[in-house]
XYZ file of C-alpha atoms in Angstrom:
761
model
C 0.000 0.000 0.000
C 2.827 2.445 0.906
C 4.586 1.655 -2.373
C 1.334 2.360 -4.235
C 0.928 5.726 -2.480
C 4.520 6.627 -3.264
C 4.070 5.753 -6.942
C 0.848 7.809 -7.047
C 2.610 10.834 -5.562
C 5.452 10.576 -8.067
C 3.003 10.458 -10.973
C 1.059 13.392 -9.506
C 4.189 15.524 -9.113
C 5.291 14.760 -12.684
C 1.797 15.608 -13.987
C 1.719 18.899 -12.097
C 5.215 19.761 -13.326
C 4.271 19.067 -16.946
C 1.011 21.041 -16.572
C 2.844 23.980 -15.036
C 5.396 23.878 -17.855
C 2.615 23.948 -20.456
C 0.985 26.908 -18.740
C 4.323 28.700 -18.628
C 4.949 27.969 -22.309
C 1.548 29.234 -23.469
C 2.165 31.860 -26.101
C 0.550 35.279 -25.995
C 0.981 38.391 -28.107
C 3.205 41.120 -26.689
C 4.075 44.571 -28.006
C 7.784 45.237 -27.500
C 8.724 48.906 -27.144
C 12.390 49.675 -27.752
C 14.644 52.672 -27.223
C 15.647 53.496 -30.766
C 18.595 55.632 -29.687
C 20.163 52.685 -27.872
C 20.651 50.535 -30.961
C 24.178 49.086 -30.875
C 26.549 50.366 -33.548
C 26.944 46.809 -34.817
C 23.485 47.135 -36.404
C 22.815 49.403 -39.370
C 19.056 48.789 -39.436
C 16.545 48.917 -36.591
C 14.556 45.977 -37.950
C 17.643 43.788 -37.740
C 18.150 44.907 -34.150
C 14.527 44.099 -33.335
C 14.895 40.659 -34.905
C 18.088 39.971 -32.980
C 16.476 40.918 -29.674
C 13.597 38.555 -30.376
C 15.844 35.636 -31.334
C 17.809 36.101 -28.121
C 14.835 34.735 -26.165
C 13.083 32.540 -28.733
C 14.307 30.670 -31.807
C 10.792 30.028 -33.071
C 9.084 33.400 -32.508
C 8.397 35.669 -35.462
C 7.555 39.351 -35.589
C 3.902 40.080 -36.360
C 4.439 43.776 -37.043
C 7.192 46.335 -36.752
C 6.242 49.871 -35.665
C 8.010 52.966 -36.950
C 5.740 55.984 -36.360
C 3.573 55.420 -33.284
C 6.254 53.419 -31.470
C 9.700 51.963 -31.976
C 9.499 48.213 -31.746
C 7.468 45.201 -32.793
C 4.799 42.715 -31.769
C 5.293 38.981 -31.408
C 4.096 35.789 -29.697
C 6.001 34.822 -26.542
C 5.601 32.738 -23.422
C 5.406 34.584 -20.141
C 8.941 33.468 -19.279
C 10.297 34.669 -22.634
C 8.544 38.032 -22.240
C 9.995 38.522 -18.768
C 13.455 37.618 -20.046
C 13.195 39.998 -22.992
C 12.153 42.912 -20.785
C 15.496 42.704 -18.978
C 17.535 43.106 -22.168
C 19.336 46.382 -22.964
C 17.326 48.790 -25.118
C 13.963 47.298 -24.146
C 11.590 49.890 -22.680
C 8.595 47.633 -22.103
C 7.053 44.325 -23.139
C 3.302 44.888 -22.994
C 0.727 42.096 -23.258
C -1.912 42.356 -25.984
C -5.129 44.162 -25.002
C -8.452 43.364 -26.654
C -10.652 46.435 -27.143
C -14.366 46.457 -27.940
C -16.469 48.692 -30.185
C -18.477 51.329 -28.340
C -21.593 50.614 -30.196
C -30.426 61.940 -40.721
C -31.106 64.541 -38.814
C -27.749 65.275 -37.233
C -26.509 68.056 -39.576
C -29.799 69.927 -39.174
C -29.731 69.480 -35.392
C -26.207 70.902 -35.285
C -27.185 73.866 -37.458
C -24.888 73.019 -40.353
C -27.613 73.303 -43.010
C -28.540 76.875 -42.005
C -24.969 78.133 -41.900
C -23.393 76.615 -44.990
C -21.969 80.032 -45.884
C -19.804 79.850 -42.772
C -18.352 76.446 -43.638
C -15.073 76.021 -45.518
C -15.280 75.772 -49.293
C -15.776 72.203 -50.467
C -12.504 72.384 -52.388
C -10.636 73.132 -49.151
C -12.552 70.524 -47.184
C -11.760 67.910 -49.820
C -8.067 68.193 -48.978
C -8.718 66.790 -45.477
C -8.527 63.032 -44.870
C -10.368 61.325 -41.989
C -8.923 57.967 -40.954
C -11.480 55.636 -39.345
C -10.345 52.627 -37.289
C -13.161 50.132 -37.105
C -14.647 47.018 -38.769
C -13.879 48.124 -42.325
C -16.062 49.573 -45.049
C -18.930 48.667 -47.390
C -17.648 50.576 -50.435
C -20.865 50.190 -52.459
C -22.707 52.514 -50.058
C -23.995 55.649 -51.755
C -22.361 57.571 -48.915
C -19.032 56.957 -50.682
C -20.167 58.461 -53.990
C -17.307 60.625 -55.269
C -19.351 62.756 -57.686
C -18.115 66.332 -57.658
C -14.853 65.575 -55.900
C -11.587 66.541 -57.529
C -8.394 64.506 -57.739
C -7.103 62.706 -54.644
C -4.939 65.111 -52.578
C -1.283 64.991 -53.609
C -0.305 64.677 -49.949
C -2.016 61.275 -49.726
C 0.403 58.346 -49.426
C -2.042 55.550 -48.591
C -3.272 52.503 -50.471
C -6.384 50.551 -51.297
C -5.407 47.030 -50.248
C -6.960 43.995 -51.851
C -8.313 40.864 -50.219
C -11.333 38.628 -49.897
C -14.345 40.403 -51.547
C -12.365 43.626 -51.969
C -10.140 45.006 -54.718
C -8.492 48.316 -55.554
C -11.404 49.409 -57.748
C -13.586 49.571 -54.612
C -11.808 52.805 -53.718
C -12.472 56.097 -55.485
C -11.982 59.827 -54.982
C -14.130 59.679 -51.796
C -12.924 56.425 -50.258
C -9.254 56.995 -51.018
C -7.690 54.380 -48.776
C -8.556 51.014 -47.239
C -6.244 48.778 -45.222
C -6.768 45.780 -42.948
C -4.754 44.485 -39.993
C -5.399 41.015 -38.618
C -2.085 39.479 -37.565
C -2.726 40.064 -33.874
C -6.250 38.686 -34.164
C -5.131 35.618 -36.117
C -2.216 34.934 -33.765
C -4.587 34.865 -30.808
C -7.676 33.176 -32.247
C -6.556 31.382 -35.378
C -7.291 31.897 -39.079
C -10.144 34.165 -40.140
C -13.318 32.271 -40.968
C -14.057 33.777 -44.380
C -17.592 32.394 -44.276
C -18.282 34.888 -41.476
C -15.997 37.837 -42.214
C -13.908 39.036 -45.129
C -10.134 38.853 -44.860
C -9.916 42.306 -46.394
C -11.028 45.894 -45.703
C -14.654 44.900 -46.403
C -17.081 45.509 -43.537
C -19.286 42.517 -42.698
C -20.466 44.024 -39.402
C -21.861 47.452 -40.349
C -20.274 49.372 -37.487
C -17.306 50.642 -39.519
C -19.468 51.788 -42.411
C -21.755 53.590 -39.969
C -18.923 55.471 -38.223
C -17.068 56.405 -41.423
C -20.191 57.718 -43.155
C -21.152 59.646 -40.007
C -17.800 61.396 -40.056
C -17.475 62.168 -43.756
C -20.169 60.471 -45.836
C -21.299 62.116 -49.061
C -24.721 63.723 -49.375
C -27.412 61.069 -50.038
C -31.021 62.052 -50.665
C -34.000 59.856 -49.789
C -32.109 58.021 -47.073
C -33.931 56.138 -44.316
C -34.082 52.927 -42.326
C -37.215 51.071 -43.387
C -38.927 54.448 -43.834
C -37.803 55.832 -40.471
C -35.785 59.080 -40.271
C -36.285 59.707 -43.980
C -34.500 62.652 -45.545
C -31.016 63.597 -46.691
C -28.101 61.829 -45.024
C -24.670 63.447 -44.980
C -21.505 63.127 -42.965
C -20.260 65.987 -40.816
C -17.534 66.754 -43.359
C -19.298 65.582 -46.494
C -16.545 66.836 -48.826
C -13.659 65.317 -46.864
C -11.924 62.124 -47.976
C -12.210 58.836 -46.083
C -9.539 56.252 -45.328
C -10.534 53.115 -43.442
C -8.304 50.942 -41.288
C -9.959 47.636 -40.452
C -8.648 46.687 -37.010
C -11.779 45.119 -35.489
C -12.974 41.585 -36.148
C -15.538 39.135 -34.794
C -13.242 38.419 -31.839
C -12.608 42.078 -30.969
C -10.056 44.790 -31.710
C -6.504 43.716 -30.826
C -4.029 46.347 -29.679
C -1.204 45.076 -31.927
C -3.490 45.524 -34.957
C -4.764 48.929 -33.797
C -1.233 50.192 -33.199
C -0.101 49.073 -36.651
C -3.144 50.714 -38.194
C -2.282 53.998 -36.482
C 1.333 53.558 -37.538
C 0.306 53.273 -41.191
C -2.232 56.101 -40.959
C 0.524 58.495 -39.924
C 2.616 57.361 -42.887
C -0.457 57.729 -45.140
C -0.892 61.384 -44.053
C -4.381 61.363 -42.548
C -5.453 64.607 -40.836
C -7.905 63.185 -38.310
C -8.068 59.782 -36.609
C -11.415 58.446 -35.400
C -11.509 55.467 -33.011
C -14.909 54.323 -31.742
C -13.460 51.644 -29.498
C -11.927 51.238 -26.083
C -11.374 49.088 -23.031
C -10.226 49.649 -19.495
C -7.954 52.475 -18.442
C -4.273 52.236 -17.600
C -1.341 54.590 -17.150
C -0.582 56.421 -20.364
C 2.787 54.697 -20.793
C 0.986 51.316 -20.743
C -1.917 52.398 -22.971
C -1.076 51.666 -26.610
C -3.915 53.823 -27.961
C -2.625 56.735 -25.869
C 0.909 56.056 -27.121
C -0.260 55.941 -30.740
C -2.349 59.086 -30.266
C 0.664 60.969 -28.878
C 2.625 60.196 -32.039
C -0.326 61.337 -34.149
C -0.571 64.585 -32.167
C 3.136 65.217 -32.793
C 2.380 65.025 -36.519
C -0.521 67.483 -36.227
C -3.234 64.812 -36.386
C -6.279 65.190 -34.127
C -7.335 61.908 -32.485
C -10.995 61.572 -31.517
C -12.065 58.607 -29.362
C -15.338 57.405 -27.878
C -15.697 57.838 -24.116
C -17.323 54.424 -23.670
C -20.784 53.020 -22.987
C -20.326 52.173 -19.295
C -22.470 55.031 -17.950
C -24.042 56.241 -15.842
C -21.431 54.900 -13.380
C -18.743 57.332 -12.243
C -15.099 56.744 -13.231
C -16.274 54.692 -16.233
C -14.404 56.515 -19.015
C -12.074 55.106 -21.663
C -9.464 57.034 -23.665
C -8.681 59.763 -21.132
C -5.194 60.883 -22.232
C -5.143 64.697 -22.501
C -3.916 64.581 -26.119
C -7.019 62.564 -27.076
C -10.387 64.256 -27.675
C -12.776 62.153 -25.575
C -16.388 62.192 -26.767
C -19.541 61.317 -24.813
C -23.055 60.927 -26.211
C -26.258 62.952 -26.209
C -29.632 62.670 -27.886
C -31.146 64.346 -30.951
C -34.499 66.113 -31.130
C -35.860 63.120 -33.081
C -37.768 60.126 -31.775
C -39.604 57.039 -33.004
C -42.663 56.678 -30.743
C -44.473 53.364 -30.345
C -47.157 53.152 -27.656
C -47.871 50.166 -25.452
C -51.655 50.131 -25.220
C -53.050 48.052 -22.323
C -56.385 46.401 -21.714
C -57.139 48.820 -18.868
C -57.353 51.678 -21.377
C -53.982 53.224 -20.563
C -51.334 53.972 -23.206
C -47.638 54.210 -22.367
C -45.048 55.806 -24.642
C -42.084 53.845 -25.931
C -39.837 53.753 -29.005
C -39.345 51.339 -31.888
C -38.000 50.996 -35.422
C -40.068 47.926 -36.246
C -41.253 47.685 -39.830
C -43.247 44.676 -40.976
C -46.584 42.936 -40.684
C -48.811 44.767 -38.218
C -50.391 43.204 -35.153
C -54.047 42.168 -35.436
C -56.432 45.067 -34.967
C -57.452 43.914 -31.514
C -56.114 43.528 -27.983
C -53.896 40.456 -27.587
C -53.088 38.215 -24.602
C -50.228 39.658 -22.555
C -47.712 37.809 -20.359
C -44.624 38.635 -18.292
C -41.587 36.627 -19.402
C -40.749 35.873 -15.784
C -44.042 33.978 -15.548
C -43.464 32.052 -18.778
C -40.245 30.315 -17.859
C -38.603 27.939 -15.437
C -35.234 29.681 -15.718
C -34.099 32.116 -13.043
C -33.191 34.640 -15.734
C -36.219 33.963 -17.903
C -37.519 37.475 -17.318
C -34.595 38.672 -19.488
C -35.784 36.610 -22.466
C -32.492 34.817 -22.825
C -32.236 32.210 -25.600
C -34.096 28.999 -24.798
C -35.688 30.267 -21.575
C -39.296 30.879 -22.649
C -41.943 28.126 -22.581
C -43.682 28.189 -26.005
C -47.057 27.056 -24.623
C -47.109 30.090 -22.327
C -46.157 32.731 -24.903
C -47.637 31.509 -28.186
C -49.864 34.156 -29.738
C -49.128 36.621 -26.932
C -47.295 39.874 -26.399
C -44.444 39.283 -23.937
C -42.978 41.773 -21.457
C -39.190 41.267 -21.218
C -36.726 42.983 -18.886
C -33.651 44.698 -20.327
C -30.207 43.386 -19.427
C -27.406 40.863 -20.198
C -28.283 39.953 -23.814
C -28.903 42.303 -26.734
C -32.242 44.102 -26.900
C -32.928 42.819 -30.410
C -32.056 39.265 -29.407
C -34.805 39.333 -26.786
C -37.340 39.979 -29.537
C -35.892 37.134 -31.567
C -36.253 34.832 -28.538
C -39.905 35.844 -28.111
C -40.572 35.278 -31.811
C -38.880 31.863 -31.787
C -41.083 30.798 -28.848
C -44.250 31.785 -30.729
C -44.822 35.229 -29.249
C -46.285 37.864 -31.560
C -44.950 41.022 -29.926
C -42.679 42.344 -27.177
C -42.640 45.207 -24.712
C -39.105 45.747 -23.406
C -38.775 47.369 -19.956
C -35.644 49.263 -18.945
C -33.634 48.262 -15.902
C -32.736 50.749 -13.163
C -29.355 51.467 -14.793
C -31.099 52.572 -18.008
C -33.679 54.768 -16.287
C -35.642 56.912 -18.730
C -33.269 56.391 -21.645
C -34.972 54.860 -24.658
C -32.991 53.411 -27.558
C -34.928 52.418 -30.676
C -34.242 49.128 -32.462
C -35.338 47.550 -35.757
C -36.843 44.512 -34.038
C -37.741 41.306 -35.870
C -41.276 41.386 -34.476
C -43.628 44.173 -33.338
C -41.955 45.597 -30.231
C -41.488 48.763 -28.219
C -39.062 49.796 -25.486
C -40.325 51.625 -22.380
C -38.675 53.313 -19.401
C -38.090 51.659 -16.047
C -40.947 53.622 -14.441
C -43.314 52.705 -17.255
C -42.209 49.093 -16.999
C -43.185 49.015 -13.326
C -46.625 50.428 -14.081
C -47.167 47.886 -16.844
C -46.116 45.087 -14.489
C -48.610 46.301 -11.889
C -51.329 45.886 -14.494
C -50.014 42.470 -15.563
C -49.932 41.141 -12.016
C -53.299 42.561 -10.951
C -55.463 41.643 -13.958
C -56.576 38.050 -14.376
C -56.819 38.390 -18.138
C -54.257 41.033 -19.212
C -54.191 42.213 -22.823
C -52.121 44.663 -24.827
C -51.176 45.892 -28.278
C -48.523 48.194 -29.773
C -49.243 51.317 -31.828
C -46.421 52.606 -34.065
C -46.194 56.336 -34.761
C -43.266 56.623 -37.221
C -40.772 59.490 -36.937
C -41.271 62.603 -34.817
C -38.959 65.638 -34.678
C -38.808 68.652 -32.398
C -38.565 66.539 -29.237
C -37.817 68.610 -26.139
C -35.674 68.836 -24.161
C -32.813 67.969 -26.449
C -30.056 67.166 -26.273
C -29.902 65.230 -23.028
C -26.909 63.188 -21.887
C -27.369 59.507 -22.760
C -27.503 57.172 -19.766
C -25.010 54.795 -21.377
C -22.437 57.544 -21.983
C -19.413 56.935 -19.731
C -18.762 59.460 -16.965
C -15.901 61.134 -15.160
C -13.993 61.825 -13.069
C -10.802 60.884 -14.883
C -9.436 57.832 -13.042
C -5.862 58.302 -14.311
C -5.449 62.085 -13.942
C -8.283 63.644 -11.899
C -6.853 67.096 -12.676
C -7.813 66.679 -16.357
C -11.577 66.918 -16.831
C -13.047 64.211 -19.051
C -15.055 63.655 -21.192
C -14.140 66.672 -23.276
C -17.452 67.082 -25.033
C -20.645 65.300 -26.057
C -22.166 64.923 -29.527
C -25.174 63.108 -31.012
C -24.963 59.401 -30.197
C -28.527 58.112 -29.810
C -30.594 56.764 -32.723
C -28.152 57.923 -35.410
C -28.859 57.220 -39.089
C -25.819 56.421 -41.249
C -24.557 53.975 -43.866
C -24.619 50.220 -43.283
C -23.103 47.037 -44.672
C -25.224 45.263 -47.259
C -24.380 41.799 -45.968
C -25.898 42.160 -42.497
C -29.395 43.015 -41.299
C -30.126 46.093 -39.162
C -30.169 44.040 -35.934
C -26.898 42.291 -36.707
C -28.509 38.970 -35.799
C -27.759 35.913 -37.950
C -31.474 35.292 -38.415
C -32.083 38.840 -39.693
C -32.212 38.445 -43.479
C -33.227 42.043 -44.183
C -30.826 44.181 -46.216
C -30.726 47.926 -45.609
C -28.570 50.719 -47.004
C -28.779 52.779 -43.804
C -29.204 51.843 -40.170
C -30.053 53.612 -36.917
C -27.866 52.658 -33.951
C -26.645 54.241 -30.729
C -23.486 54.540 -28.649
C -20.493 56.776 -28.054
C -19.273 54.947 -31.183
C -21.724 57.209 -33.002
C -20.858 60.456 -31.182
C -17.111 60.066 -31.742
C -17.229 60.278 -35.583
C -19.483 63.345 -35.333
C -16.606 65.142 -33.614
C -14.046 63.579 -35.977
C -15.946 65.011 -38.939
C -16.363 68.399 -37.287
C -12.636 68.447 -36.534
C -12.064 67.861 -40.255
C -14.251 70.888 -41.031
C -12.225 73.037 -38.629
C -8.968 71.729 -40.098
C -10.201 72.695 -43.554
C -11.173 76.177 -42.379
C -8.034 76.735 -40.285
C -5.241 74.689 -41.818
C -2.603 76.040 -39.435
C -4.469 75.087 -36.250
C -2.963 72.396 -34.048
C -5.043 69.477 -32.731
C -5.111 71.303 -29.393
C -6.496 74.466 -30.977
C -9.185 72.512 -32.842
C -10.295 70.719 -29.681
C -10.260 74.010 -27.764
C -12.541 75.623 -30.343
C -14.997 72.726 -30.060
C -14.929 72.795 -26.245
C -15.031 76.526 -25.492
C -18.001 77.098 -27.812
C -19.984 74.076 -26.593
C -23.210 74.665 -24.690
C -24.525 73.139 -21.465
C -27.783 75.116 -21.287
C -30.865 75.079 -23.484
C -32.108 78.209 -25.241
C -34.556 78.607 -22.354
C -31.613 79.038 -19.980
C -32.255 75.760 -18.192
C -29.287 73.427 -17.664
C -28.858 70.385 -19.874
C -30.427 67.221 -18.449
C -28.968 63.821 -17.695
C -31.537 61.251 -18.777
C -30.132 58.743 -16.265
C -31.220 60.902 -13.330
C -33.702 63.382 -14.793
C -31.588 66.088 -13.150
C -29.147 68.645 -14.588
C -26.070 67.021 -16.056
C -22.602 68.000 -14.835
C -19.179 68.430 -16.467
C -18.394 64.864 -15.375
C -21.276 63.839 -17.680
C -21.037 66.289 -20.582
C -17.524 67.758 -20.290
C -17.527 71.241 -21.786
C -21.034 70.635 -23.129
C -22.683 69.710 -26.413
C -20.750 70.508 -29.556
C -21.787 73.626 -31.543
C -19.801 73.470 -34.801
C -20.921 76.791 -36.254
C -19.657 78.679 -33.196
C -16.486 76.555 -33.160
C -15.508 77.898 -36.598
C -15.027 81.332 -35.022
C -14.137 80.819 -31.340
C -12.274 84.120 -30.851
C -9.652 82.630 -28.550
C -8.179 79.148 -28.138
C -6.187 77.266 -25.526
C -3.406 75.919 -27.704
C -1.250 72.927 -26.787
C 1.988 71.776 -28.387
C 4.250 68.774 -27.816
C 6.371 70.535 -25.183
C 3.249 71.239 -23.120
C 2.410 67.550 -22.980
C 6.016 66.692 -22.131
C 5.763 69.104 -19.198
C 2.565 67.342 -18.191
C 4.365 63.984 -18.175
C 7.132 65.539 -16.070
C 4.468 66.714 -13.631
C 3.207 63.112 -13.553
C 6.747 62.217 -12.389
C 7.288 59.778 -15.229
C 10.667 58.061 -15.290
C 12.968 58.482 -18.282
C 11.883 55.109 -19.719
C 8.181 55.845 -19.135
C 8.642 59.212 -20.825
C 10.316 57.555 -23.784
C 7.504 54.985 -24.069
C 4.990 57.768 -24.649
C 7.090 60.241 -26.613
C 9.566 57.921 -28.412
C 12.156 60.672 -27.874
C 14.878 61.622 -25.433
C 12.855 64.276 -23.632
C 14.116 65.090 -20.162
C 12.604 66.974 -17.256
C 14.401 70.065 -15.966
C 15.246 69.344 -12.314
C 15.315 73.079 -11.570
C 11.776 73.575 -12.854
C 8.610 72.958 -10.860
C 6.068 71.149 -13.016
C 2.346 71.088 -12.279
C -0.457 69.091 -13.887
C -2.684 72.076 -13.080
C -0.786 74.200 -15.577
C -1.435 72.072 -18.664
C -3.130 74.575 -20.986
C -6.391 72.611 -21.065
C -9.730 74.270 -21.982
C -11.362 73.050 -18.747
C -10.600 72.981 -15.031
C -10.668 70.067 -12.596
C -9.665 70.511 -8.953
C -9.352 67.605 -6.516
C -8.939 68.235 -2.795
C -7.372 65.351 -0.883
C -8.901 66.011 2.515
C -11.896 65.356 4.751
C -14.601 67.595 6.161
C -14.278 70.291 8.751
C -12.460 73.647 9.034
C -9.391 73.932 6.848
C -6.808 76.667 6.419
C -6.672 78.796 3.281
C -2.990 78.267 2.580
C -3.458 74.506 2.292
C -6.616 74.669 0.170
C -5.773 77.263 -2.483
C -5.100 75.545 -5.781
C -3.787 77.628 -8.671
C -4.118 76.942 -12.406
C -2.369 78.950 -15.106
C -3.744 79.212 -18.637
C -2.708 80.950 -21.856
C -5.179 82.139 -24.488
C -4.278 82.702 -28.139
C -6.218 85.177 -30.260
C -7.479 83.602 -33.491
C -9.983 86.356 -34.251
C -10.068 90.122 -34.486
C -8.368 92.418 -31.938
C -10.398 93.068 -28.808
C -10.630 93.102 -25.043
C -12.043 90.065 -23.263
C -13.457 90.302 -19.767
C -13.898 87.348 -17.442
C -17.019 86.222 -15.640
C -17.150 83.420 -13.079
C -20.064 81.204 -12.146
C -19.233 80.182 -8.605
C -19.928 76.635 -7.407
C -21.108 77.997 -4.057
C -19.811 79.477 -0.820
C -17.532 76.521 -0.124
C -15.088 77.449 -2.903
C -14.060 80.915 -4.027
C -12.780 81.322 -7.600
C -10.529 84.290 -8.380
C -9.154 85.138 -11.839
C -6.195 87.482 -12.366
C -6.167 89.598 -14.432
C -9.870 90.118 -15.037
C -9.441 91.416 -18.580
C -7.155 90.560 -21.489
C -6.533 92.803 -24.502
C -5.399 91.332 -27.812
C -4.036 93.620 -30.538
C -3.241 91.073 -33.239
C -3.856 87.540 -34.446
C -1.895 84.766 -32.669
C -1.086 87.065 -29.742
C -0.950 85.159 -26.443
C -2.025 86.315 -22.981
C -1.923 84.350 -19.719
C -4.032 84.385 -16.587
C -4.179 82.571 -13.242
C -7.170 81.041 -11.509
C -7.141 80.519 -7.733
C -9.571 78.034 -6.191
C -9.835 78.604 -2.447
C -11.928 76.184 -0.401
C -13.329 76.716 3.076
C -14.967 73.432 4.092
C -16.828 70.638 2.425
C -17.890 67.095 3.295
C -16.086 64.201 1.637
C -17.249 62.690 -1.653
C -18.823 65.947 -2.810
C -18.584 67.468 -6.274
C -19.178 71.129 -7.084
C -19.355 72.711 -10.514
C -18.881 76.185 -11.934
C -17.811 77.969 -15.095
C -15.270 80.532 -16.299
C -16.059 82.606 -19.400
C -14.121 85.222 -21.350
C -16.118 87.501 -23.648
C -15.539 90.453 -25.954
C -19.335 90.711 -26.465
C -18.921 88.910 -29.810
C -17.455 85.620 -28.625
C -17.888 83.586 -25.461
C -14.903 81.419 -24.568
C -16.240 79.106 -21.894
C -14.575 76.557 -19.633
C -16.311 74.164 -17.212
C -15.057 73.846 -13.644
C -15.313 70.629 -11.626
C -14.246 70.543 -7.969
C -14.035 67.268 -6.074
C -13.466 66.447 -2.425
C -12.155 62.911 -2.065
């Protein structure tokens, strides 16, 4: 018996050792950042040096990509042990594991006032010199939104290509869609070969998301556009005369950081003017965030980078893409809606929204059931696949609760079980926010409060009935815009002193181009083919700002990315024309700068902002010094040999940002003035006519006093710069409290506004 036990233990130890070895040898993708200046003299080419460094830890590993513009280095597949070994080699700055990002998934020009002020916009010839690079799921080139009629030759500055692949060739590009590339090596290395029965191994978009974002940013003018008759009218991108270049970096399995970084690397070489990324993930320090690193390189080349803030709202600290050299965009609503009423057997009608188009319900009240009472599953109320009992839902309208699975999938589940209609009730986290969908069966979405009232009827009536009444498209909805509940919120978890998001733009129920190979719901069982689709997310708000940035670049070719963002932020609005503050649909209360940033974009005002808060590379380097970055961390972000002056006192508060965020690290009770006065310095640049600007301050209350010195600034010429200092002096405040105010400079022709957010943590 003892011999048997001993033999068993030996076998067990060997098994565990082999298992541990396999785990240790598991290959993952890493992005290797190298210090270019440290290349040994024995190498005459950086690629050879990169290859040598890789072979020093692995004979079998191959480079997936090399990076030249956004970083110095390469990506490859390594075991954990090999990665750790490589990081200790000379010249290696960092070996970062692959990160998988996710997509943050037409009335807009009219809502933004572009149609009424076309005389203020840059000439189409000038606008057509600007190229917007979109990083997404690719492009459906046959969309009418890529019609190049009226466009001149491709800009001579353009260095990009139209790559060929599965279902895509060079003739798919034209004078509108001037570039198309695809990057899949990181995706393939992690998940295996691309299944070409599900997605094209080429720039072609088989998802729809990429076509939607690119046509939102810079789609051509298309008349008689609609989704199944909804939102009918003329569709156009924000910069309808600009050129489009697509970089397919997102696939069925996600968006892999090695692919994204290579896409950004090529976009810089191609000479894009604006980068638009409607994707994101968690947050990390800027020197470990490859999108932030890529965006820094783009900024150095004069390229504005616009990113979605994320769809993790309304939770605080839920933002993505918070680096100060990135323009971070949240989402608001339009003044357009698609009403569909839930009519109950008790005679009451409740408003909802829907984009359903198809066979109508019978002209009578129908049996009505709650999904939670038509299932044996604990999550059956959510209408998850396979959870509904057909005998209990057949021929009935079903009330489903929102959450976990896609809204449109819930309708598909009801239909598969024999239900004839669906009423979808919001969860608490969605509140009063209503997002319309092109459901596969008659359906409407209602608010959480409405859902509770409908449930009260369902549970109290022995024979409940209902029907759904569709009302088409309605415009002029008030109030609008309101901040979308899903839009991610501040404060900034990496640098609380930098207020994020920067701005909000339309992101709810947005009509734009779509891929012809996928139905409007994106479900496999949706066989409908549409030219345009209506979807929601900060994925939709981001390209609005990308396109508007292209317009500003066309109008002011010498403006830096910082100046363009400043113009968009300082002219944004956070009050309605009635004077009431903008609302947050998640709470029904006024939104705050942690929700809307500087406010909702106003492109017409942004074309003539009067003054801007400009930012150049050296300003951001000073910011990194204030963050106390080490030399290697600094080099990871900047790719250069920037050093911090030990005799200089750096402060994050002095980054010339168009907004103000103050965080007090203290508790409640009396506090002395000398320890609670925080000072910020800013510099304004005149981009308008000479004039004198006077400051006005909207105080956040008695707890904090805001003082601006000097109180007036006189500008005698264009590009003249003047500085001022803001002192925030607190008296007392309980912990976990946020206060908000505003600082405005005005010459009675322009208002240059900046939000103020003060936190006590």
